[in-house]
Coordinates of C-alpha atoms and ligand atoms in Angstrom, one line a residue:
Chain A
M14 CA 14.1 24.4 8.2
E15 CA 10.4 24.3 8.4
K16 CA 8.9 20.8 8.7
N17 CA 7.0 21.2 5.4
Q18 CA 10.1 22.4 3.4
I19 CA 12.1 20.0 1.1
P20 CA 15.8 20.6 1.0
A21 CA 17.6 21.2 -2.2
K22 CA 18.3 18.2 -4.3
A23 CA 16.7 15.9 -1.6
V24 CA 15.9 12.4 -2.9
G25 CA 12.4 11.4 -1.9
L26 CA 10.3 8.3 -2.3
G27 CA 6.8 7.6 -3.3
L28 CA 4.9 6.5 -0.3
R29 CA 2.6 3.5 -1.1
A30 CA 0.3 1.3 1.0
P31 CA 2.7 -1.8 1.2
H32 CA 5.2 0.6 3.2
Y33 CA 2.9 2.2 5.7
E34 CA 3.5 -0.1 8.5
E35 CA 7.3 -0.1 8.0
V36 CA 7.4 3.8 7.6
V37 CA 5.3 4.2 10.8
Q38 CA 7.3 1.8 12.9
N39 CA 10.9 2.4 11.7
K40 CA 10.7 6.0 10.5
P41 CA 13.4 5.4 7.8
K42 CA 15.8 8.1 6.9
V43 CA 13.9 9.6 3.9
P44 CA 14.1 13.2 3.3
W45 CA 10.5 13.4 1.9
F46 CA 7.5 11.4 0.7
E47 CA 5.3 11.9 -2.3
V48 CA 1.7 10.6 -2.1
H49 CA -1.0 10.4 -4.8
S50 CA -3.5 13.0 -3.5
E51 CA -6.8 11.2 -4.5
N52 CA -5.9 8.2 -2.3
Y53 CA -6.2 10.3 0.8
F54 CA -9.4 12.3 -0.1
D55 CA -11.5 10.2 2.3
E56 CA -11.3 11.8 5.8
C57 CA -12.3 8.5 7.5
G58 CA -10.1 6.3 5.1
L59 CA -7.3 4.0 6.3
N60 CA -4.9 5.9 3.9
R61 CA -5.7 9.2 5.6
H62 CA -5.1 7.6 9.0
F63 CA -1.7 6.4 7.9
L64 CA -0.9 9.8 6.5
R65 CA -1.8 11.3 9.8
E66 CA 0.7 9.1 11.5
I67 CA 3.5 9.7 9.0
A68 CA 3.1 13.4 8.1
P69 CA 4.5 14.8 11.5
H70 CA 7.9 13.2 10.5
Y71 CA 8.5 14.0 6.9
P72 CA 7.9 16.8 4.4
L73 CA 5.3 15.7 1.7
S74 CA 4.5 16.3 -1.8
F75 CA 0.9 15.9 -3.1
H76 CA 0.8 14.6 -6.7
G77 CA -2.5 14.5 -8.3
V78 CA -3.8 12.3 -11.2
G79 CA -7.4 13.1 -11.4
L80 CA -7.9 16.7 -11.8
S81 CA -8.1 16.4 -15.6
L82 CA -6.8 20.0 -16.1
G83 CA -6.6 19.5 -19.9
S84 CA -10.2 18.4 -20.4
C85 CA -12.9 20.6 -22.0
D86 CA -15.2 19.8 -19.1
E87 CA -15.5 22.3 -16.2
L88 CA -13.1 21.7 -13.3
S89 CA -14.7 19.3 -10.6
S90 CA -15.5 21.5 -7.8
H91 CA -16.0 18.4 -5.6
H92 CA -12.5 17.1 -6.5
L93 CA -11.0 20.5 -5.9
K94 CA -12.8 20.9 -2.6
Q95 CA -11.5 17.4 -1.4
L96 CA -7.8 18.4 -2.5
K97 CA -8.0 21.7 -0.7
A98 CA -9.2 20.1 2.5
L99 CA -6.3 17.6 2.2
I100 CA -3.8 20.5 1.6
N101 CA -5.2 22.5 4.5
E102 CA -4.8 19.5 6.8
F103 CA -1.2 18.4 5.8
Q104 CA 0.4 21.6 4.4
P105 CA 2.5 19.7 1.7
A106 CA 5.7 21.4 0.5
L107 CA 4.8 20.8 -3.1
I108 CA 1.5 20.2 -5.1
S109 CA 1.5 18.9 -8.6
E110 CA -0.8 17.7 -11.5
H111 CA -0.2 16.5 -15.0
L112 CA -0.1 18.1 -18.5
S113 CA -3.0 15.8 -19.5
W114 CA -6.7 15.2 -19.5
T115 CA -8.3 12.0 -18.0
G116 CA -12.0 12.4 -18.9
T117 CA -14.6 14.2 -21.0
N118 CA -18.4 14.6 -20.8
G119 CA -18.3 13.3 -17.3
Q120 CA -16.7 10.0 -18.2
F121 CA -13.1 9.3 -16.9
F122 CA -10.6 6.9 -18.2
N123 CA -8.0 6.3 -15.3
D124 CA -5.3 7.4 -17.4
L125 CA -3.3 10.6 -18.3
L126 CA -4.2 11.3 -21.9
P127 CA -2.4 13.3 -24.3
L128 CA -3.1 16.9 -25.3
P129 CA -2.6 18.4 -28.8
Y130 CA -0.1 21.1 -28.3
T131 CA -2.2 24.0 -29.9
E132 CA -2.9 27.5 -28.9
E133 CA -6.4 26.5 -27.9
A134 CA -5.2 23.8 -25.6
L135 CA -2.7 26.2 -24.1
N136 CA -5.3 28.9 -23.4
L137 CA -7.7 26.2 -21.9
F138 CA -4.9 24.7 -19.7
C139 CA -3.7 28.1 -18.5
Q140 CA -7.2 29.0 -17.5
K141 CA -7.5 25.8 -15.5
V142 CA -4.2 26.2 -13.8
D143 CA -5.1 29.9 -12.9
C144 CA -8.4 28.5 -11.5
V145 CA -6.7 25.9 -9.4
Q146 CA -4.0 28.2 -8.0
T147 CA -6.6 30.9 -7.2
E148 CA -8.8 28.3 -5.4
L149 CA -5.9 26.7 -3.6
G150 CA -4.3 30.1 -2.9
Q151 CA -1.0 28.7 -4.0
K152 CA 1.4 27.6 -6.9
I153 CA 1.0 24.1 -8.4
L154 CA 3.6 22.2 -10.4
I155 CA 2.7 20.6 -13.8
E156 CA 4.4 17.5 -14.9
N157 CA 5.4 16.4 -18.4
P158 CA 3.4 13.2 -19.3
T159 CA 4.2 10.3 -21.5
A160 CA 2.2 10.1 -24.9
Y161 CA 1.9 7.2 -27.2
L162 CA 0.8 9.3 -30.1
Q163 CA 1.3 12.8 -31.4
F164 CA -1.6 14.8 -33.0
A165 CA -1.2 16.2 -36.4
V166 CA -2.5 19.5 -35.2
S167 CA 0.1 20.1 -32.6
H168 CA 2.3 23.0 -33.7
M169 CA 4.4 23.3 -30.5
K170 CA 7.0 21.1 -28.8
E171 CA 5.9 20.0 -25.4
W172 CA 8.8 22.0 -23.8
E173 CA 7.6 25.0 -25.6
F174 CA 4.0 24.4 -24.3
L175 CA 5.3 24.0 -20.8
N176 CA 7.5 27.1 -21.0
Q177 CA 4.6 29.2 -22.1
L178 CA 2.1 27.8 -19.6
Q179 CA 4.7 28.5 -16.8
A180 CA 5.3 32.0 -18.2
R181 CA 1.5 32.7 -18.3
T182 CA 0.5 31.2 -15.2
G183 CA 3.4 31.4 -12.9
C184 CA 3.0 27.6 -12.1
G185 CA 6.1 25.6 -11.4
L186 CA 7.3 22.7 -13.5
L187 CA 7.8 18.9 -12.5
L188 CA 10.1 17.4 -14.9
D189 CA 9.9 13.6 -15.3
L190 CA 13.0 12.5 -16.9
N191 CA 11.7 9.0 -17.6
N192 CA 8.8 10.5 -19.4
I193 CA 11.0 12.7 -21.5
Y194 CA 13.2 9.6 -22.4
V195 CA 10.2 7.4 -23.3
N196 CA 8.6 10.0 -25.4
A197 CA 11.8 10.9 -27.2
S198 CA 12.5 7.1 -27.9
N199 CA 8.8 6.4 -29.1
H200 CA 8.6 9.6 -31.3
G201 CA 12.2 9.9 -32.5
D202 CA 12.6 13.2 -30.6
S203 CA 15.7 14.5 -28.8
A204 CA 15.8 14.2 -25.0
A205 CA 19.0 16.6 -25.2
T206 CA 17.0 19.2 -27.0
Y207 CA 14.3 19.1 -24.4
L208 CA 16.7 19.5 -21.6
E209 CA 18.3 22.4 -23.3
S210 CA 15.1 24.1 -24.0
I211 CA 13.1 23.8 -20.9
N212 CA 12.9 26.7 -18.5
W213 CA 15.1 25.2 -15.6
S214 CA 14.4 28.2 -13.3
A215 CA 10.8 27.0 -13.1
V216 CA 11.6 23.3 -12.6
E217 CA 10.8 22.5 -8.8
E218 CA 10.7 18.8 -8.8
I219 CA 12.3 16.0 -10.8
H220 CA 10.8 12.5 -11.3
L221 CA 12.9 9.3 -11.9
A222 CA 11.1 6.0 -12.7
G223 CA 11.4 2.9 -14.7
F224 CA 9.9 2.0 -18.1
T225 CA 9.2 -1.4 -19.8
V226 CA 9.6 -2.3 -23.5
N227 CA 6.6 -3.7 -25.5
E228 CA 7.9 -5.6 -28.4
Y229 CA 5.8 -5.9 -31.7
E230 CA 6.3 -7.2 -35.1
D231 CA 7.0 -3.6 -36.4
G232 CA 9.1 -2.5 -33.6
A233 CA 9.2 -1.7 -29.9
I234 CA 7.3 0.9 -27.8
L235 CA 8.5 2.0 -24.3
I236 CA 5.8 2.2 -21.6
D237 CA 6.2 4.2 -18.5
T238 CA 5.0 1.4 -16.2
H239 CA 6.9 2.9 -13.1
G240 CA 7.4 -0.8 -12.2
S241 CA 11.2 -1.2 -12.2
R242 CA 14.6 0.5 -11.5
V243 CA 15.5 3.6 -13.2
H244 CA 17.2 2.8 -16.5
D245 CA 20.8 3.9 -17.3
E246 CA 19.6 6.3 -20.1
V247 CA 17.5 8.0 -17.6
W248 CA 20.3 8.2 -15.1
A249 CA 22.3 9.8 -17.9
L250 CA 19.5 12.5 -18.2
Y251 CA 19.6 13.1 -14.5
R252 CA 23.4 13.7 -14.7
Q253 CA 22.6 16.6 -17.0
A254 CA 19.4 17.8 -15.1
T255 CA 21.3 18.0 -11.7
I256 CA 23.7 20.4 -13.2
Q257 CA 20.8 22.7 -14.1
T258 CA 18.7 22.6 -11.0
E259 CA 18.6 22.4 -7.2
A260 CA 15.0 20.8 -7.4
P261 CA 14.3 17.7 -5.2
V262 CA 14.0 14.4 -7.0
L263 CA 11.7 11.6 -6.5
I264 CA 12.1 7.8 -7.2
E265 CA 8.7 7.0 -8.5
W266 CA 7.5 3.4 -8.4
D267 CA 3.8 2.5 -8.8
T268 CA 3.5 -1.1 -10.0
D269 CA 5.1 -4.3 -8.7
I270 CA 6.1 -2.3 -5.6
P271 CA 9.3 -3.7 -4.1
D272 CA 10.7 -3.4 -0.6
L273 CA 11.6 0.0 0.6
T274 CA 15.3 -1.1 0.5
V275 CA 15.0 -1.2 -3.2
L276 CA 13.8 2.3 -3.4
E277 CA 16.4 3.4 -0.9
E278 CA 19.1 1.8 -3.2
E279 CA 17.7 3.9 -6.1
A280 CA 17.8 7.1 -4.0
A281 CA 21.3 6.3 -2.9
K282 CA 22.3 6.2 -6.6
A283 CA 20.7 9.7 -7.2
R284 CA 22.6 11.1 -4.1
Q285 CA 25.8 9.6 -5.6
I286 CA 25.3 11.4 -8.8
N287 CA 24.5 14.6 -6.9
A288 CA 27.7 14.3 -4.9
A289 CA 29.9 13.5 -8.0
I290 CA 28.5 16.6 -9.8
Q291 CA 29.1 18.7 -6.8
Q292 CA 32.7 17.6 -6.6
V293 CA 33.2 18.3 -10.2
A294 CA 31.8 21.7 -9.7
A295 CA 34.1 22.4 -6.7
W296 CA 37.1 21.5 -8.8
A297 CA 36.0 23.6 -11.6
Chain B
M20 CA -10.0 19.5 -35.4
G21 CA -10.7 21.3 -32.1
L22 CA -9.8 20.2 -28.7
K23 CA -13.4 19.2 -27.6
E24 CA -13.8 17.2 -30.9
I25 CA -10.5 15.4 -30.3
Q26 CA -11.4 14.5 -26.7
E27 CA -14.7 13.2 -27.9
Q28 CA -13.3 11.1 -30.6
F29 CA -10.6 9.7 -28.3
S30 CA -13.1 8.8 -25.6
S31 CA -15.3 7.0 -28.3
A32 CA -12.3 5.2 -29.4
L33 CA -11.4 4.0 -25.9
L34 CA -14.8 2.9 -25.1
D35 CA -15.8 1.2 -28.5
K36 CA -13.3 -0.4 -30.8
S37 CA -15.8 -0.3 -33.7
E38 CA -16.0 3.4 -33.3
A39 CA -14.8 5.2 -36.4
F40 CA -11.6 6.8 -35.3
S41 CA -10.5 9.8 -37.5
L42 CA -8.2 11.6 -35.2
Q43 CA -5.2 12.8 -37.2
I44 CA -2.1 11.3 -35.7
L45 CA 1.5 11.8 -36.9
P46 CA 2.6 8.7 -38.8
G47 CA 5.4 6.6 -37.5
T48 CA 6.3 2.9 -36.9
F49 CA 2.9 2.2 -35.6
Q50 CA -0.7 3.0 -37.1
A51 CA -3.1 5.3 -35.2
D52 CA -5.3 2.1 -34.2
Q53 CA -2.2 0.4 -32.6
R54 CA -1.6 3.4 -30.6
I55 CA -5.1 3.8 -29.5
Q56 CA -5.1 0.2 -28.7
L57 CA -2.3 0.9 -26.0
Y58 CA -4.6 3.5 -24.4
R59 CA -7.6 1.2 -24.7
N60 CA -5.8 -1.8 -23.1
N61 CA -4.6 0.4 -20.3
F62 CA -8.2 1.6 -19.7
Y63 CA -9.8 -1.8 -19.7
I64 CA -7.0 -3.7 -17.9
S65 CA -6.3 -1.1 -15.1
L66 CA -10.0 -0.8 -14.3
S67 CA -10.4 -4.6 -14.4
E68 CA -7.7 -5.0 -11.9
V69 CA -9.5 -2.4 -9.6
L70 CA -12.5 -4.5 -9.8
S71 CA -10.7 -7.7 -9.3
G72 CA -9.1 -6.2 -6.3
V73 CA -12.5 -5.3 -4.8
F74 CA -14.4 -8.4 -6.0
P75 CA -11.9 -11.4 -5.7
V76 CA -14.6 -14.1 -4.7
T77 CA -16.8 -13.0 -7.6
H78 CA -13.8 -13.3 -9.9
A79 CA -12.9 -16.8 -8.5
L80 CA -16.6 -18.1 -8.9
V81 CA -17.0 -17.3 -12.5
G82 CA -13.4 -17.6 -13.6
D83 CA -11.0 -15.5 -15.5
T84 CA -12.5 -15.5 -18.9
F85 CA -16.2 -14.6 -17.8
F86 CA -14.8 -12.1 -15.2
A87 CA -12.7 -10.4 -17.9
Q88 CA -15.9 -10.1 -20.2
L89 CA -17.9 -9.0 -17.3
C90 CA -15.5 -6.3 -16.5
K91 CA -15.2 -5.2 -20.1
A92 CA -19.0 -4.9 -20.5
F93 CA -19.4 -3.1 -17.2
I94 CA -16.5 -0.6 -17.8
R95 CA -18.0 0.2 -21.2
Q96 CA -21.4 0.9 -19.8
H97 CA -20.2 2.5 -16.5
P98 CA -16.9 4.3 -17.1
P99 CA -15.7 6.0 -13.9
A100 CA -17.6 9.2 -13.3
E101 CA -14.8 10.9 -11.3
G102 CA -11.1 11.3 -11.7
S103 CA -10.4 8.9 -8.6
V104 CA -11.2 5.3 -8.8
T105 CA -11.6 4.9 -5.0
H106 CA -15.3 4.4 -5.4
Y107 CA -15.2 2.6 -8.6
G108 CA -17.3 -0.7 -8.7
A109 CA -20.3 0.4 -6.6
D110 CA -22.6 -0.3 -9.6
L111 CA -21.2 -3.7 -10.4
P112 CA -23.6 -5.8 -8.2
D113 CA -26.6 -4.2 -9.9
F114 CA -25.1 -4.6 -13.2
I115 CA -24.5 -8.3 -12.5
A116 CA -28.2 -8.6 -11.3
C117 CA -29.4 -7.4 -14.7
L118 CA -27.1 -9.8 -16.7
S119 CA -28.7 -12.4 -18.6
Q120 CA -25.3 -14.4 -18.7
A121 CA -25.5 -14.5 -14.9
E122 CA -29.0 -16.1 -14.7
S123 CA -27.5 -19.5 -13.9
T124 CA -25.7 -18.0 -10.8
P125 CA -28.5 -15.9 -9.1
Y126 CA -26.5 -15.4 -6.1
L127 CA -23.7 -13.7 -7.8
A128 CA -25.0 -10.2 -7.5
D129 CA -25.3 -10.6 -3.6
V130 CA -21.9 -12.1 -3.5
A131 CA -20.6 -8.9 -5.2
R132 CA -22.7 -6.8 -2.7
L133 CA -21.2 -8.5 0.1
E134 CA -17.7 -8.0 -1.4
W135 CA -18.3 -4.4 -2.0
A136 CA -19.5 -3.8 1.6
Y137 CA -16.5 -5.7 2.7
A138 CA -14.1 -3.5 0.8
K139 CA -15.7 -0.4 2.1
V140 CA -15.4 -1.5 5.7
N141 CA -11.8 -2.4 5.0
E142 CA -10.9 1.0 3.7
Y143 CA -12.3 2.7 6.6
W144 CA -10.3 3.7 9.6
K145 CA -11.9 2.2 12.7
V146 CA -11.9 5.0 15.4
E147 CA -12.6 3.6 18.9
M148 CA -16.1 4.7 19.9
P149 CA -16.9 3.3 23.2
F150 CA -20.6 2.8 23.7
P151 CA -22.0 5.3 26.3
F152 CA -23.1 2.7 28.8
E153 CA -23.4 5.2 31.7
K154 CA -25.7 7.3 29.7
L155 CA -27.9 4.3 28.8
A156 CA -28.0 3.3 32.6
L157 CA -29.6 6.8 33.4
V158 CA -32.5 6.1 31.0
V159 CA -35.6 5.2 33.2
P160 CA -37.7 2.1 32.0
E161 CA -40.7 4.3 30.9
E162 CA -38.3 6.0 28.5
W163 CA -36.9 2.8 26.8
P164 CA -39.4 3.0 24.0
N165 CA -37.8 6.2 22.9
I166 CA -34.3 4.8 22.5
L167 CA -33.0 4.9 19.0
F168 CA -29.9 2.8 18.9
K169 CA -27.3 3.8 16.2
L170 CA -25.4 1.8 13.9
A171 CA -21.6 2.5 13.7
K172 CA -20.6 4.4 10.6
N173 CA -18.9 1.6 9.0
V174 CA -21.7 -1.1 9.1
H175 CA -23.3 -2.7 6.1
L176 CA -26.3 -4.9 6.1
I177 CA -27.1 -7.4 3.4
C178 CA -30.2 -9.6 2.9
S179 CA -30.1 -12.3 0.4
D180 CA -32.2 -15.2 -0.8
F181 CA -29.0 -17.2 -0.9
A182 CA -26.3 -18.2 1.6
V183 CA -23.8 -15.7 0.3
L184 CA -21.6 -15.6 3.4
D185 CA -21.1 -19.3 3.3
I186 CA -20.3 -18.9 -0.5
V187 CA -17.7 -16.3 0.2
N188 CA -16.3 -18.2 3.1
G189 CA -16.4 -21.4 1.0
V190 CA -14.3 -19.7 -1.8
R191 CA -11.8 -18.2 0.7
N192 CA -11.4 -21.5 2.4
D193 CA -11.6 -23.6 -0.6
C194 CA -14.5 -25.8 0.7
L195 CA -17.3 -24.7 -1.6
E196 CA -18.6 -28.3 -2.1
D197 CA -20.3 -28.3 1.4
V198 CA -22.3 -25.0 1.0
V199 CA -26.0 -25.2 0.5
V200 CA -26.7 -22.2 -1.8
A201 CA -30.5 -21.9 -1.7
I202 CA -30.8 -20.9 2.0
P203 CA -31.7 -17.2 2.7
Q204 CA -29.0 -15.4 4.6
Q205 CA -29.0 -11.9 6.6
I206 CA -25.5 -10.6 7.1
I207 CA -23.9 -7.8 8.9
I208 CA -20.5 -6.5 8.0
S209 CA -18.8 -4.4 10.5
G210 CA -15.2 -3.4 11.5
A211 CA -14.8 -2.3 15.2
A212 CA -11.5 -0.5 16.3
N213 CA -8.6 -3.0 16.8
Q214 CA -10.7 -5.9 15.4
E215 CA -10.6 -8.0 12.2
I216 CA -13.5 -7.2 9.9
Q217 CA -16.6 -9.2 11.1
C218 CA -19.1 -10.7 8.7
Q219 CA -21.8 -12.6 10.4
A220 CA -25.2 -14.0 9.7
V221 CA -28.0 -13.1 11.9
S222 CA -31.6 -14.3 12.3
P223 CA -34.5 -12.6 10.5
P224 CA -35.8 -10.9 13.4
E225 CA -32.4 -9.7 14.4
Y226 CA -31.8 -8.3 10.9
A227 CA -35.2 -6.6 10.9
F228 CA -34.4 -4.9 14.1
L229 CA -31.0 -3.5 12.7
E230 CA -32.6 -2.4 9.5
A231 CA -35.4 -0.7 11.3
I232 CA -32.9 1.4 13.4
T233 CA -31.1 2.5 10.3
R234 CA -34.5 4.1 9.3
G235 CA -34.5 5.9 12.6
I236 CA -37.2 3.8 14.3
A237 CA -37.2 3.9 18.0
L238 CA -37.0 0.8 20.2
G239 CA -40.8 1.0 21.1
E240 CA -41.8 0.8 17.6
T241 CA -39.6 -2.1 16.7
S242 CA -40.1 -5.8 17.4
P243 CA -37.1 -6.7 19.4
P244 CA -35.6 -10.1 18.5
P245 CA -35.8 -12.9 21.1
D246 CA -33.1 -12.8 23.9
F247 CA -32.8 -9.0 23.1
E248 CA -30.2 -8.0 25.9
A249 CA -27.7 -10.6 24.8
F250 CA -28.2 -9.7 21.2
L251 CA -27.7 -6.0 22.0
Q252 CA -24.5 -6.7 24.0
N253 CA -23.1 -8.8 21.3
M254 CA -23.9 -6.0 18.7
I255 CA -22.2 -3.4 21.0
I256 CA -19.1 -5.7 21.7
K257 CA -18.7 -6.2 18.0
G258 CA -19.0 -2.4 17.3
V259 CA -22.1 -2.8 15.2
I260 CA -24.1 -0.6 17.6
D261 CA -22.0 2.2 19.0
D262 CA -24.5 4.9 20.3
F263 CA -28.0 5.8 21.0
E264 CA -30.2 8.9 21.2
M265 CA -33.5 9.6 22.8
L266 CA -36.4 10.5 20.4
D267 CA -39.4 12.5 21.8
Ligands
FE2_313 FE1 6.2 11.0 -12.9

């Protein structure tokens, strides 16, 4: 196996600054790490230094949050250039971005903002993904985001939009099961239908994360804070997903970052589910 | 409504609460403005957290309420200009300097300047750059006026009418009462390899010398500070000066 390949169904962890020292010193048995690309753009930065220490020992996945592919603005050539330099240096196994936009007219909002699922948005998004894949000379994965509102003009389901995007650009899909659950709960949609309808052959990575519940007078909204353990409902979706795909899975944790041991416990849970499903398959 | 119009209206709604928001959103348990408020909160709160992380002393000096208002006003006027927030906050010191509400704390902008520099030095990986002493020893005395000393890449200079380094240290060590604010201070922030970040006050002639070399001025054209040799050695040891070149 090549250094930069991620094994099938391998359960990786998000690499975050509080864990650098421990990972450098103890080289924990983690099959792969995912990093947020933008944090490593600065070639003289401390983050880049730690990545140089860690990269020789683990396959990597670069997960972007700032390319703003869904924006009507032009792609930022500066952003793309920095991403390309990072990819050239580290040769990650996977590169991903989000089905969202983060800014317009040169102003950015530090968030993954929702798109209307229209033909116009699909055309624009396909064009941007084509452009990035051509520039990078390789495939990228696109992740399903959370959205706290739905536009009246949308006339496609998100999975329909993603399937068409994939068919037209040849991109891969990164399926975040927590996001599917959060959206389904907030909008009264069916996560099961989503999982039945998505093109599994294009899914190359799975995300698992935790959400929080904001309670209001009128009801509750789930927020994808990525600051807690994976909820049981999302584990249930993972049981269904892992029958469909060999894709590697990531335990994603971005706020209130705990000790590495907590992340490893979550990873062990995912591995147990994989093993159980495999056993069932063997009996069958 | 087309995509561009949706994105422009969404942006206006994030930046300004009073902005008429006519996006057509599917009805549900929550109203459109409640849903937009979630995004608005995330926008202001996440960036305020970024700013508080970079400017903790500024935050402590003005208190939570004022800092929150300051962030909100700053974020509204200066939203990030790129998809990454790594460089977000560079304009905050100048923003504070122009703020009428900060007139009673005229040192605040320079405190923020010092914090920004500190954060930049902190993010920078300090590569060991041994000063080329052997090369310097080969320079004959007649050539000394042509030496241009070089500041290391991760060095910042700050000149203030106020004792901002004492203020920052006072806040950090919880002994602000003893600080005499209205004393000008010239400060160097640097981070040599394997060393803690150094924030040190220097004398006006020392500052003038360092400032001159950042402008590419050769030794012969500067007025070296008193006890120059000791000063130079100290600057080299602390990783402030890490190289030189000969100008003709
Ligand atoms: Fe995710």
